[in-house]
mmCIF file of C-alpha atoms and ligand atoms in Angstrom:
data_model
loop_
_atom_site.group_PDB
_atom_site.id
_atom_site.type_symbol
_atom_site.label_atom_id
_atom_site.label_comp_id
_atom_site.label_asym_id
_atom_site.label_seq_id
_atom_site.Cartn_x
_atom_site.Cartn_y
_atom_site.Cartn_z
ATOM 1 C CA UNK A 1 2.899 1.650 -18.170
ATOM 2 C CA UNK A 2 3.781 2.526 -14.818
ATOM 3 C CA UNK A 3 3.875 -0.306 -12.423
ATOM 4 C CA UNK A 4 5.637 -2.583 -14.802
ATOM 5 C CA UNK A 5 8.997 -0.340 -13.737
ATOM 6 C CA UNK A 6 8.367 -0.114 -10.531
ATOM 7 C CA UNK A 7 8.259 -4.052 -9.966
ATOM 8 C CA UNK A 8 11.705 -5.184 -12.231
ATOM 9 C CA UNK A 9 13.752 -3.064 -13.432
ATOM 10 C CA UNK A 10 12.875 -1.526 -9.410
ATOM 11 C CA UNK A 11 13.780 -4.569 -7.545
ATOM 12 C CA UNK A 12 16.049 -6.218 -9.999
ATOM 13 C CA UNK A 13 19.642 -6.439 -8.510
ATOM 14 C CA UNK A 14 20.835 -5.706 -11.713
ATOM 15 C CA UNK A 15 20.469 -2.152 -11.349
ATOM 16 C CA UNK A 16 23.231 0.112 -12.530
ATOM 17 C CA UNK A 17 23.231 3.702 -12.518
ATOM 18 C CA UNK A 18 24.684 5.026 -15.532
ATOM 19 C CA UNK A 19 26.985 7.876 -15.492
ATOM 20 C CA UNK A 20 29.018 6.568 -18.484
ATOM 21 C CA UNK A 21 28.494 8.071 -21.654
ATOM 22 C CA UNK A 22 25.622 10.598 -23.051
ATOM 23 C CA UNK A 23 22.886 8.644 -24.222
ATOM 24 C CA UNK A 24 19.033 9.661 -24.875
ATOM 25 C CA UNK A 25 15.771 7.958 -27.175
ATOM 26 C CA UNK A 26 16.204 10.188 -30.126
ATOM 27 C CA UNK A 27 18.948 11.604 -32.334
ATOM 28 C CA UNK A 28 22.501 11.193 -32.813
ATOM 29 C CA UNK A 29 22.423 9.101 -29.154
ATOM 30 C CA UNK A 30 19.338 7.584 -29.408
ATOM 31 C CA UNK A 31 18.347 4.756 -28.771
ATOM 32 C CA UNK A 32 19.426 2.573 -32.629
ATOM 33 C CA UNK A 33 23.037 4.093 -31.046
ATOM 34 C CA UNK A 34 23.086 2.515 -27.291
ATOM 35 C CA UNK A 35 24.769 -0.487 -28.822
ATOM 36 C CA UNK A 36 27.787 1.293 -30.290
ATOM 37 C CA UNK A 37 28.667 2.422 -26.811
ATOM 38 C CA UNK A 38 26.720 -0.797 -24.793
ATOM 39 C CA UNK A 39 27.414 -4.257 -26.251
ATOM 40 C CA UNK A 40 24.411 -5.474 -24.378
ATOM 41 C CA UNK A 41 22.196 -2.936 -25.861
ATOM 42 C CA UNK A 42 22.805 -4.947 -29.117
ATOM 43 C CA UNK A 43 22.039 -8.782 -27.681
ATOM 44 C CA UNK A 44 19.754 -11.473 -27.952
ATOM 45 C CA UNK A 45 17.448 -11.132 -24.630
ATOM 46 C CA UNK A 46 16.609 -6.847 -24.795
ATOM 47 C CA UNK A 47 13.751 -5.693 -22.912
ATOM 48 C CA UNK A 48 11.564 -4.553 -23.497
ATOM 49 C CA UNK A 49 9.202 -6.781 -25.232
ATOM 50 C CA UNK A 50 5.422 -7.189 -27.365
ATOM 51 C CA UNK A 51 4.029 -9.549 -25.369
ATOM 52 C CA UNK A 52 2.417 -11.727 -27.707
ATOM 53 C CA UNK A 53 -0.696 -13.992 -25.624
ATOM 54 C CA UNK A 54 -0.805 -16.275 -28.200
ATOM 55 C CA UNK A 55 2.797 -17.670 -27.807
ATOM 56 C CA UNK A 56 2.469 -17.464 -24.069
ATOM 57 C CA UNK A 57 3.051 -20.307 -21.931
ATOM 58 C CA UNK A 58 0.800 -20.976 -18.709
ATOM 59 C CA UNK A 59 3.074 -22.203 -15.656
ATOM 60 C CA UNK A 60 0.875 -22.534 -12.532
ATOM 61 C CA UNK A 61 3.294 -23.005 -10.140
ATOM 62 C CA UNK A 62 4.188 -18.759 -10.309
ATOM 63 C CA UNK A 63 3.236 -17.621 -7.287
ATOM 64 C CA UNK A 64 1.098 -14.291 -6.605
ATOM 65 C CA UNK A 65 3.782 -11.543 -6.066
ATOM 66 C CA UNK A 66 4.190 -10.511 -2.094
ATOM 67 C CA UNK A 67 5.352 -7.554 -1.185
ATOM 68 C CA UNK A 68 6.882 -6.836 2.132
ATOM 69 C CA UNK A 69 7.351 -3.829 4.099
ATOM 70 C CA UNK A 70 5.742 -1.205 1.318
ATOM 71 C CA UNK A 71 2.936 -0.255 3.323
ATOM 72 C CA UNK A 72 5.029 0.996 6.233
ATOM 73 C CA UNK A 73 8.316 1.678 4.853
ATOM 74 C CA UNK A 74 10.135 3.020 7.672
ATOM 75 C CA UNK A 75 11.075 6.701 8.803
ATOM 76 C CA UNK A 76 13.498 7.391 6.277
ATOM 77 C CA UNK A 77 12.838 9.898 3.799
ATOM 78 C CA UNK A 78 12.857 8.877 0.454
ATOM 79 C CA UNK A 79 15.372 10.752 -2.481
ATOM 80 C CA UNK A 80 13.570 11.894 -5.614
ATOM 81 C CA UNK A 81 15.845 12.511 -8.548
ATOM 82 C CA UNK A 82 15.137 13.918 -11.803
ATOM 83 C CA UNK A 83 18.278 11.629 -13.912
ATOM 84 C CA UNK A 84 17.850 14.299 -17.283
ATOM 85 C CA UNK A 85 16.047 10.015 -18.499
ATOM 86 C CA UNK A 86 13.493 9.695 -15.959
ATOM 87 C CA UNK A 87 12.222 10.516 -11.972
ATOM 88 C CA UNK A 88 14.174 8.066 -9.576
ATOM 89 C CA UNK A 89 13.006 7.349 -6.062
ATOM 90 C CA UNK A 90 15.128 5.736 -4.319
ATOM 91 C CA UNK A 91 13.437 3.297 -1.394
ATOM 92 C CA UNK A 92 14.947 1.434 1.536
ATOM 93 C CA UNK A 93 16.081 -1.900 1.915
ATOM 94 C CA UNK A 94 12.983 -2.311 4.656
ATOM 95 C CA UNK A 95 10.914 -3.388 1.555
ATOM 96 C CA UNK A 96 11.179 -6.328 -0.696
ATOM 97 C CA UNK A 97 9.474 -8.696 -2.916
ATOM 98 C CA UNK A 98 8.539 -12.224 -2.347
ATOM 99 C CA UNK A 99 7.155 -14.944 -4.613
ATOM 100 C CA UNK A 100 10.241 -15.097 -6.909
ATOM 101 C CA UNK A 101 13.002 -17.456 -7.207
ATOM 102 C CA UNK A 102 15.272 -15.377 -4.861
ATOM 103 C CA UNK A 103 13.929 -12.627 -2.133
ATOM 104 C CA UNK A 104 14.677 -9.279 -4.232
ATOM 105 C CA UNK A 105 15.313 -6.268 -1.949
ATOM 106 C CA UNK A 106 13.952 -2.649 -3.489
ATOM 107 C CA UNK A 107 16.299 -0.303 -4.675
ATOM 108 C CA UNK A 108 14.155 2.355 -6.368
ATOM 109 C CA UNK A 109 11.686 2.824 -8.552
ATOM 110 C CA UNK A 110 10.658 4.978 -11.538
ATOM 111 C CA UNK A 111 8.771 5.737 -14.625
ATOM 112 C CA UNK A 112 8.687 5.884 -18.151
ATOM 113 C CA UNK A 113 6.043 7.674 -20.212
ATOM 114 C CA UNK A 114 5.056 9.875 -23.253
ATOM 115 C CA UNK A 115 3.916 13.295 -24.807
ATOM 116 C CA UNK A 116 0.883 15.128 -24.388
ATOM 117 C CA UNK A 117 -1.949 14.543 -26.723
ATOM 118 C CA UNK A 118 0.720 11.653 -28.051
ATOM 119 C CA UNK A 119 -0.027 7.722 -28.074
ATOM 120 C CA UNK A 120 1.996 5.336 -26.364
ATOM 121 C CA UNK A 121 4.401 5.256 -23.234
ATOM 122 C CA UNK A 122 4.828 2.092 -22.115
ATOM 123 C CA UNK A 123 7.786 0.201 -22.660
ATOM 124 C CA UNK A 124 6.289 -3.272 -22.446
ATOM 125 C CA UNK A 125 3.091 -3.620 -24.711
ATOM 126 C CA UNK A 126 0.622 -6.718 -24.822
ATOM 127 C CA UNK A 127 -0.120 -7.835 -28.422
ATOM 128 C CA UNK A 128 0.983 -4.525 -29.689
ATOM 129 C CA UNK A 129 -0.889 -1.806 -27.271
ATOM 130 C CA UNK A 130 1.080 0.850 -25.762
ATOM 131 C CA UNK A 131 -0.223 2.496 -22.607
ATOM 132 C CA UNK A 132 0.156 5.498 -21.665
ATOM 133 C CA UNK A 133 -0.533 4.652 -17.788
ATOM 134 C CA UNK A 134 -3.586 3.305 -17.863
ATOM 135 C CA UNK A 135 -5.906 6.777 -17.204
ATOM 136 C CA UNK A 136 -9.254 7.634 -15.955
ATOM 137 C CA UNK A 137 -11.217 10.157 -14.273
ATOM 138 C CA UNK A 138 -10.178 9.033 -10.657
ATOM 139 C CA UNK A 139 -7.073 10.788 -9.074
ATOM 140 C CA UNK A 140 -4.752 7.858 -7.192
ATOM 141 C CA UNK A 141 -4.056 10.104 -4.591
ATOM 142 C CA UNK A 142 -0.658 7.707 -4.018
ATOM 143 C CA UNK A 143 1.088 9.289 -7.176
ATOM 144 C CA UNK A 144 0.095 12.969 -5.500
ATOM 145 C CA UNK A 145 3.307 12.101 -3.081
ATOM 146 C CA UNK A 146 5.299 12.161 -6.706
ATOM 147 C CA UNK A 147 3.815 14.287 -8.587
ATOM 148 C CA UNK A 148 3.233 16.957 -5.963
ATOM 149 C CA UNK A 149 6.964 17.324 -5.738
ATOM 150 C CA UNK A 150 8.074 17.264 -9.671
ATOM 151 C CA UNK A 151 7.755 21.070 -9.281
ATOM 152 C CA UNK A 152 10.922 20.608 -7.450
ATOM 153 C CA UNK A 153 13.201 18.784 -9.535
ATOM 154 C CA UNK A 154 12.322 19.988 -12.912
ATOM 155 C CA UNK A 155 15.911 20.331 -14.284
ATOM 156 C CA UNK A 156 18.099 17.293 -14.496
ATOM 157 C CA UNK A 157 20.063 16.637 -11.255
ATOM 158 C CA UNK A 158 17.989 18.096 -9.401
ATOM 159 C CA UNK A 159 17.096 16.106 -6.216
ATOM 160 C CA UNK A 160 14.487 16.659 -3.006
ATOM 161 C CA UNK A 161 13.775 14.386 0.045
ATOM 162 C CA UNK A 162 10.024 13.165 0.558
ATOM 163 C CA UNK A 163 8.585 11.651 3.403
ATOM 164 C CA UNK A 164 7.855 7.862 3.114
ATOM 165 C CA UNK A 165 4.266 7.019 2.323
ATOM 166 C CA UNK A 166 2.469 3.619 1.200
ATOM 167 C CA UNK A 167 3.923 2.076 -1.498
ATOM 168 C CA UNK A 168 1.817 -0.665 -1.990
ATOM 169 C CA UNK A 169 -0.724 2.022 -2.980
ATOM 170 C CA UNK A 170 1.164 2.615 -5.947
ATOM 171 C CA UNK A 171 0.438 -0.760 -7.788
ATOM 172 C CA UNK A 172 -2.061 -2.419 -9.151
ATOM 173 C CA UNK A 173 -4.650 -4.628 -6.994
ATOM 174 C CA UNK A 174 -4.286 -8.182 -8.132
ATOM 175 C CA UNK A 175 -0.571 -9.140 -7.860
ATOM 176 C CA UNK A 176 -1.393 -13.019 -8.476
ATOM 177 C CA UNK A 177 -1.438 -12.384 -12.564
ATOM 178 C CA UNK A 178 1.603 -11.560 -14.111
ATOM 179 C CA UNK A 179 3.889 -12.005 -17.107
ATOM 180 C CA UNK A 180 7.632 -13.485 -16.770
ATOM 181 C CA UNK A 181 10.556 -13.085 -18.868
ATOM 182 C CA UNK A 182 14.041 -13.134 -18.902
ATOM 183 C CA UNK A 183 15.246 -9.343 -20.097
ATOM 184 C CA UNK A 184 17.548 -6.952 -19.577
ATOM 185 C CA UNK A 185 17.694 -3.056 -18.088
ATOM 186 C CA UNK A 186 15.701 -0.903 -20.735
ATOM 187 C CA UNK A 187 18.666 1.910 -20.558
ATOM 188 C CA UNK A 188 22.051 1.727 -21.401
ATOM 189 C CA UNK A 189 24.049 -0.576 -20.269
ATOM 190 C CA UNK A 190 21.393 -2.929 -21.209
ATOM 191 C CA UNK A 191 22.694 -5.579 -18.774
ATOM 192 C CA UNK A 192 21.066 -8.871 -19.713
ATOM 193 C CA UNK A 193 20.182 -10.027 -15.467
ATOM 194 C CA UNK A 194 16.718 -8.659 -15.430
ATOM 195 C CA UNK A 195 14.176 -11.225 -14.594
ATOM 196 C CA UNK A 196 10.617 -9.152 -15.322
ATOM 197 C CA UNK A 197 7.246 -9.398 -14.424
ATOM 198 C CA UNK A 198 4.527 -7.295 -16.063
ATOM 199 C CA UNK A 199 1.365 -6.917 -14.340
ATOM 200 C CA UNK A 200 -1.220 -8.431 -16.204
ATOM 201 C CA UNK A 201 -3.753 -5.471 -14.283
ATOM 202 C CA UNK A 202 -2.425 -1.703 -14.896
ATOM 203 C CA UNK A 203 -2.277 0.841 -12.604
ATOM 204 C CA UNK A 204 -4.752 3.566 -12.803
ATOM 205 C CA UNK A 205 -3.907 7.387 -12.093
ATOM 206 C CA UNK A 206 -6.062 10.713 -13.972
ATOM 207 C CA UNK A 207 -5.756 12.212 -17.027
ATOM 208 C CA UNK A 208 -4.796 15.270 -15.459
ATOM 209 C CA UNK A 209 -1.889 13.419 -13.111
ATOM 210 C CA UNK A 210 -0.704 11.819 -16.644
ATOM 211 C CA UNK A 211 -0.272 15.738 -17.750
ATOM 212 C CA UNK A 212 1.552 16.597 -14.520
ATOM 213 C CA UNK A 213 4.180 13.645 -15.499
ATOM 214 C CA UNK A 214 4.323 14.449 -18.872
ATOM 215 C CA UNK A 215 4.427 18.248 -18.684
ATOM 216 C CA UNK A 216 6.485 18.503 -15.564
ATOM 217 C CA UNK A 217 10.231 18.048 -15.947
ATOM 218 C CA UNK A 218 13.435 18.975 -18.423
ATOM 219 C CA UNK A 219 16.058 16.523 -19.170
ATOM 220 C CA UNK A 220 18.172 19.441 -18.904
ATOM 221 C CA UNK A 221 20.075 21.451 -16.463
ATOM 222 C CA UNK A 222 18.387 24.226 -14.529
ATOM 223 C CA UNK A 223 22.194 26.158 -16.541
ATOM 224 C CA UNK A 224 20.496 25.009 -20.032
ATOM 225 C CA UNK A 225 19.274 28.186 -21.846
ATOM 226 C CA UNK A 226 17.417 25.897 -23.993
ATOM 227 C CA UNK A 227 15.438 23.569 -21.688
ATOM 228 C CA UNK A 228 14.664 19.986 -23.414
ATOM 229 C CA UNK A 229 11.063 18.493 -22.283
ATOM 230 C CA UNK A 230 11.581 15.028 -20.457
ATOM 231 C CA UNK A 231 9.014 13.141 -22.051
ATOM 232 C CA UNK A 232 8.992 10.375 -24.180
ATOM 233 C CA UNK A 233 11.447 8.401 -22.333
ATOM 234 C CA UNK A 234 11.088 4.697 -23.258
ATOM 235 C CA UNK A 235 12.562 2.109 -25.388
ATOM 236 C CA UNK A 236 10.939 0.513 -28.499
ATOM 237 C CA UNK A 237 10.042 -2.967 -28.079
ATOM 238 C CA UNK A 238 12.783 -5.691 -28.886
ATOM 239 C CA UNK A 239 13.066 -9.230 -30.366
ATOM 240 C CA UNK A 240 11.925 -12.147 -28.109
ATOM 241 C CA UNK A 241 14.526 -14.134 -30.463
ATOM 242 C CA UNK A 242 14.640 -17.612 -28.113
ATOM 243 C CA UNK A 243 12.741 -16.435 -25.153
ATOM 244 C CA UNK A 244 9.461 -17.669 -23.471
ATOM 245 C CA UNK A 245 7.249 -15.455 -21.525
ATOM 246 C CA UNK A 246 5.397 -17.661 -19.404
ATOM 247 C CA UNK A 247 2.176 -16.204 -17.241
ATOM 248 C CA UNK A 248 1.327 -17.225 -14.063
ATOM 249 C CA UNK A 249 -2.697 -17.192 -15.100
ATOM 250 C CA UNK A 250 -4.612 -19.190 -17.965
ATOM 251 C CA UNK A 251 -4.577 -17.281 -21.081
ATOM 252 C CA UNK A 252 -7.450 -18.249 -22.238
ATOM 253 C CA UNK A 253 -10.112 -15.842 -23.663
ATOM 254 C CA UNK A 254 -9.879 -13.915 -20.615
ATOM 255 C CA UNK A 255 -7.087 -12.699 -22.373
ATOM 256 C CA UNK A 256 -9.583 -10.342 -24.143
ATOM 257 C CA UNK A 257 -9.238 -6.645 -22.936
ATOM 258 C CA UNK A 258 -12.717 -5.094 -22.094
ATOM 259 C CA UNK A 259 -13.267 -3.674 -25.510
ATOM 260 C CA UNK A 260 -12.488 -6.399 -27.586
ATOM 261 C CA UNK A 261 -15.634 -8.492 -25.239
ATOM 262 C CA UNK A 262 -18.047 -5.566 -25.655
ATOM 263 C CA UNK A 263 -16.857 -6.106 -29.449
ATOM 264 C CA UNK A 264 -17.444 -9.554 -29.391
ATOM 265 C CA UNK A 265 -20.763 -9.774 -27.654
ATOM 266 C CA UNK A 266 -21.866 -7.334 -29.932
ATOM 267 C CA UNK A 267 -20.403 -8.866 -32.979
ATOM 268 C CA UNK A 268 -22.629 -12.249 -31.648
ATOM 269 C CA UNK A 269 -25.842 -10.457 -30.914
ATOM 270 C CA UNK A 270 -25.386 -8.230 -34.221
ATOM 271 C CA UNK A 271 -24.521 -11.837 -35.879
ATOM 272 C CA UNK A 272 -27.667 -13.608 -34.408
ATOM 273 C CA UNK A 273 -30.208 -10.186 -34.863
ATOM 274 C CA UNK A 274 -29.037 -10.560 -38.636
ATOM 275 C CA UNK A 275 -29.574 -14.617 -38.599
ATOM 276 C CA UNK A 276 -33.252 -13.839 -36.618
ATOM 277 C CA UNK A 277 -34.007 -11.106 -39.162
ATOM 278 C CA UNK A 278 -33.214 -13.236 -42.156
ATOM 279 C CA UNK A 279 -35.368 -16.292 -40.943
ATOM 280 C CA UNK A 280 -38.090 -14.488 -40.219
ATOM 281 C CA UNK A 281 -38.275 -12.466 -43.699
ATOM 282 C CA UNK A 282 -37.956 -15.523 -45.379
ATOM 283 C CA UNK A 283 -40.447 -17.377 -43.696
ATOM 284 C CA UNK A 284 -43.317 -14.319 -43.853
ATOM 285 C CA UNK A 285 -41.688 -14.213 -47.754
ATOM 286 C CA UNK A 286 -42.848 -18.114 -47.807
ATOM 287 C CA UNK A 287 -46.219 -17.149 -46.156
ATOM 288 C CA UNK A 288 -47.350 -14.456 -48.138
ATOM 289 C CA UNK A 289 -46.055 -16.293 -51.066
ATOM 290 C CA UNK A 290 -48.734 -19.818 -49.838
ATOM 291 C CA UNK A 291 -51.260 -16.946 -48.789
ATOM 292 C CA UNK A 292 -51.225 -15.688 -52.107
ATOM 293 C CA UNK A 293 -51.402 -18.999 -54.077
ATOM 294 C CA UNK A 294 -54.286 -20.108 -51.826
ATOM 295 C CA UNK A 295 -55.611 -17.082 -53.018
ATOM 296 C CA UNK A 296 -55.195 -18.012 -56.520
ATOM 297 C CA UNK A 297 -56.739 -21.067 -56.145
ATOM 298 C CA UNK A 298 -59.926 -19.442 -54.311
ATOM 299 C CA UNK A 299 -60.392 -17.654 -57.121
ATOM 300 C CA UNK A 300 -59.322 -19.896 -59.922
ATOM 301 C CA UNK A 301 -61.771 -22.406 -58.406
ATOM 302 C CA UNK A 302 -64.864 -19.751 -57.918
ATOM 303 C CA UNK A 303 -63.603 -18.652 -61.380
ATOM 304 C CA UNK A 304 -64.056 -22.574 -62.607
ATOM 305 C CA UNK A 305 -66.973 -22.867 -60.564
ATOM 306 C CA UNK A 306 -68.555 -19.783 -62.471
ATOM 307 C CA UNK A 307 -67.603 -21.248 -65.855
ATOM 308 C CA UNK A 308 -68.981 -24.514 -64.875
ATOM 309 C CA UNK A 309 -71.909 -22.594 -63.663
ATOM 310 C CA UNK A 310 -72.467 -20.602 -66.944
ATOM 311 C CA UNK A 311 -72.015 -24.399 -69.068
ATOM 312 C CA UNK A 312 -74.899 -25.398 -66.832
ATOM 313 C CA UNK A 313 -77.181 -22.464 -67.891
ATOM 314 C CA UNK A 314 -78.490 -23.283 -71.308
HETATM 315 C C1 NAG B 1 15.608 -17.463 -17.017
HETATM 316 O O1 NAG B 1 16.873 -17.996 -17.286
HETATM 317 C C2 NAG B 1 17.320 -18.968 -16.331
HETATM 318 C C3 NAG B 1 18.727 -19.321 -16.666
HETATM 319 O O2 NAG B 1 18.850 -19.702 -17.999
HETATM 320 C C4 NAG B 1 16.359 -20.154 -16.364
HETATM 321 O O3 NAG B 1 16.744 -21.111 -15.415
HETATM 322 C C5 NAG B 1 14.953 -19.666 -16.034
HETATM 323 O O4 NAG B 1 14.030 -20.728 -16.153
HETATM 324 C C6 NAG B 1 14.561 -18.550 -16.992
HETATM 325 N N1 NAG B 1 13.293 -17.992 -16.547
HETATM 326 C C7 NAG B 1 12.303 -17.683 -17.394
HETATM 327 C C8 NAG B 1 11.084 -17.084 -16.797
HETATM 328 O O5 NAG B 1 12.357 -17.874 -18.596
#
């Protein structure tokens, strides 16, 4: 999911470039390892997280999330950096967030995501959905900036400057409904100082920019003779052990995503067609059944009367 990176694990202060040992997701230093080498990757507050909305306490007193300065973030150029784990843009300390306990100044931001044709993505899921960014047939021509320039930094440490653009564009439109958590980095070292907020809305790009992400870049260096795809570059979901999440919106059955209320209002109508349908067979079932007895009786009583009739003749 792409804007959930952007916001923490972006702004956090926490961040810590890691240039210690060789870690990756899978194999020998995946990602069951990162504790044998991190301590933190092994503790009691990991991020990411299954947000589960049932266990998910409303506070109303989180404020919408402000950003400041990412529409017009200076002159500077911006550095884009394939790591060999993910695409790293760095941004400048012009922009920051507001509407958190402290005023967090940007760092960078970047992404995590999966494989073609492949489920899942995101590191953070909501009662067990993965997303892969959320994808549609509209472009967002803010990820072009990005994704335009992969092309450039395919191999790992590999970097390019890009001129500044609108970062605001880049996340989703209603900032006022979010999940918070305590956490920690999703990478090695794992440091447990990562305050998070998950967008409760998710950020929309194509199908066809979700290929350019996931098709675009090696985890290797451009020296590699056997170039490793970057792609499936996030963490599996971790205990919430003692934790609350707590969301700054009711949720209530809003909660619902979109399919699950086509679901249920078709569930209820199907539900109430069946009740409808049932009621009205057994009442034309009861009709036909007092039509046909009146019946009967017409014609046991002509029947009588013809009897009766026929004593009368002699
Ligand atoms: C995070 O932890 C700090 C320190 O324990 C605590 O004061 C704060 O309320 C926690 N925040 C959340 C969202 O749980």
């Amino acid at each position: 999911m792409l804007l959930t990176l952007i916001l923490l694990q972006g702004f956090s202060h926490a961040l810590a470039a890691n240039h210690g040992s060789h870690w990756t997701y899978k194999g020998p230093h995946g990602q069951v390892h990162w504790s044998d080498d991190h301590l933190d990757c092994g503790g009691q507050a990991q991020s990411p997280i299954d947000i589960q909305t049932k266990s998910v306490r409303h506070n109303p007193a989180l404020p919408p999330i402000e950003p400041q300065g990412y529409r017009s973030p200076g002159d500077g150029a911006f550095t884009l950096l394939n790591n060999g784990h993910t695409v790293e843009m760095s941004l400048p300390p012009s922009m920051s967030l507001r509407g958190l306990p402290q005023t967090y100044v940007a760092v960078q931001l970047h992404f995590h995501w999966g494989s073609r044709g492949q489920a899942g993505g995101s590191e953070h899921q909501v009662n067990g959905e993965t997303f892969p960014a959320e994808v549609g047939n509209v472009a967002n021509p803010a990820y072009d900036n990005i994704l335009d320039r992969l092309k450039n930094i395919q191999h790992a440490g590999q970097k390019i400057s890009i001129p500044p653009f609108d970062i605001h564009e880049l996340l989703p439109g209603q900032l006022g409904h979010y999940f918070r958590y305590n956490g920690s980095l999703t990478t090695p070292p794992c440091s447990q100082n990562v305050l998070w907020t998950v967008f409760r809305q998710r950020a929309r790009i194509s199908a066809s920019q979700l290929e350019r992400l996931q098709g675009g870049l090696y985890s290797t260096k451009v020296a590699n003779s056997l170039p490793v795809p970057l792609v499936d570059n996030y963490r599996a979901p971790q205990l919430l052990n003692q934790r609350v999440v707590f969301s700054s919106f009711p949720v209530g059955p809003s909660a619902y995503s979109a399919g699950e209320i086509v679901a249920i209002v078709f569930g209820t109508l199907f539900g109430c067609l069946s009740i409808f349908l049932t009621i009205h067979f057994v009442v034309k079932r009861i009709r036909m059944k007092r039509i046909r007895e009146q019946k009967d009786v017409v014609f046991k009583s002509s029947s009588r009367r013809a009897v009766s009739g026929n004593s009368h003749r002699p």
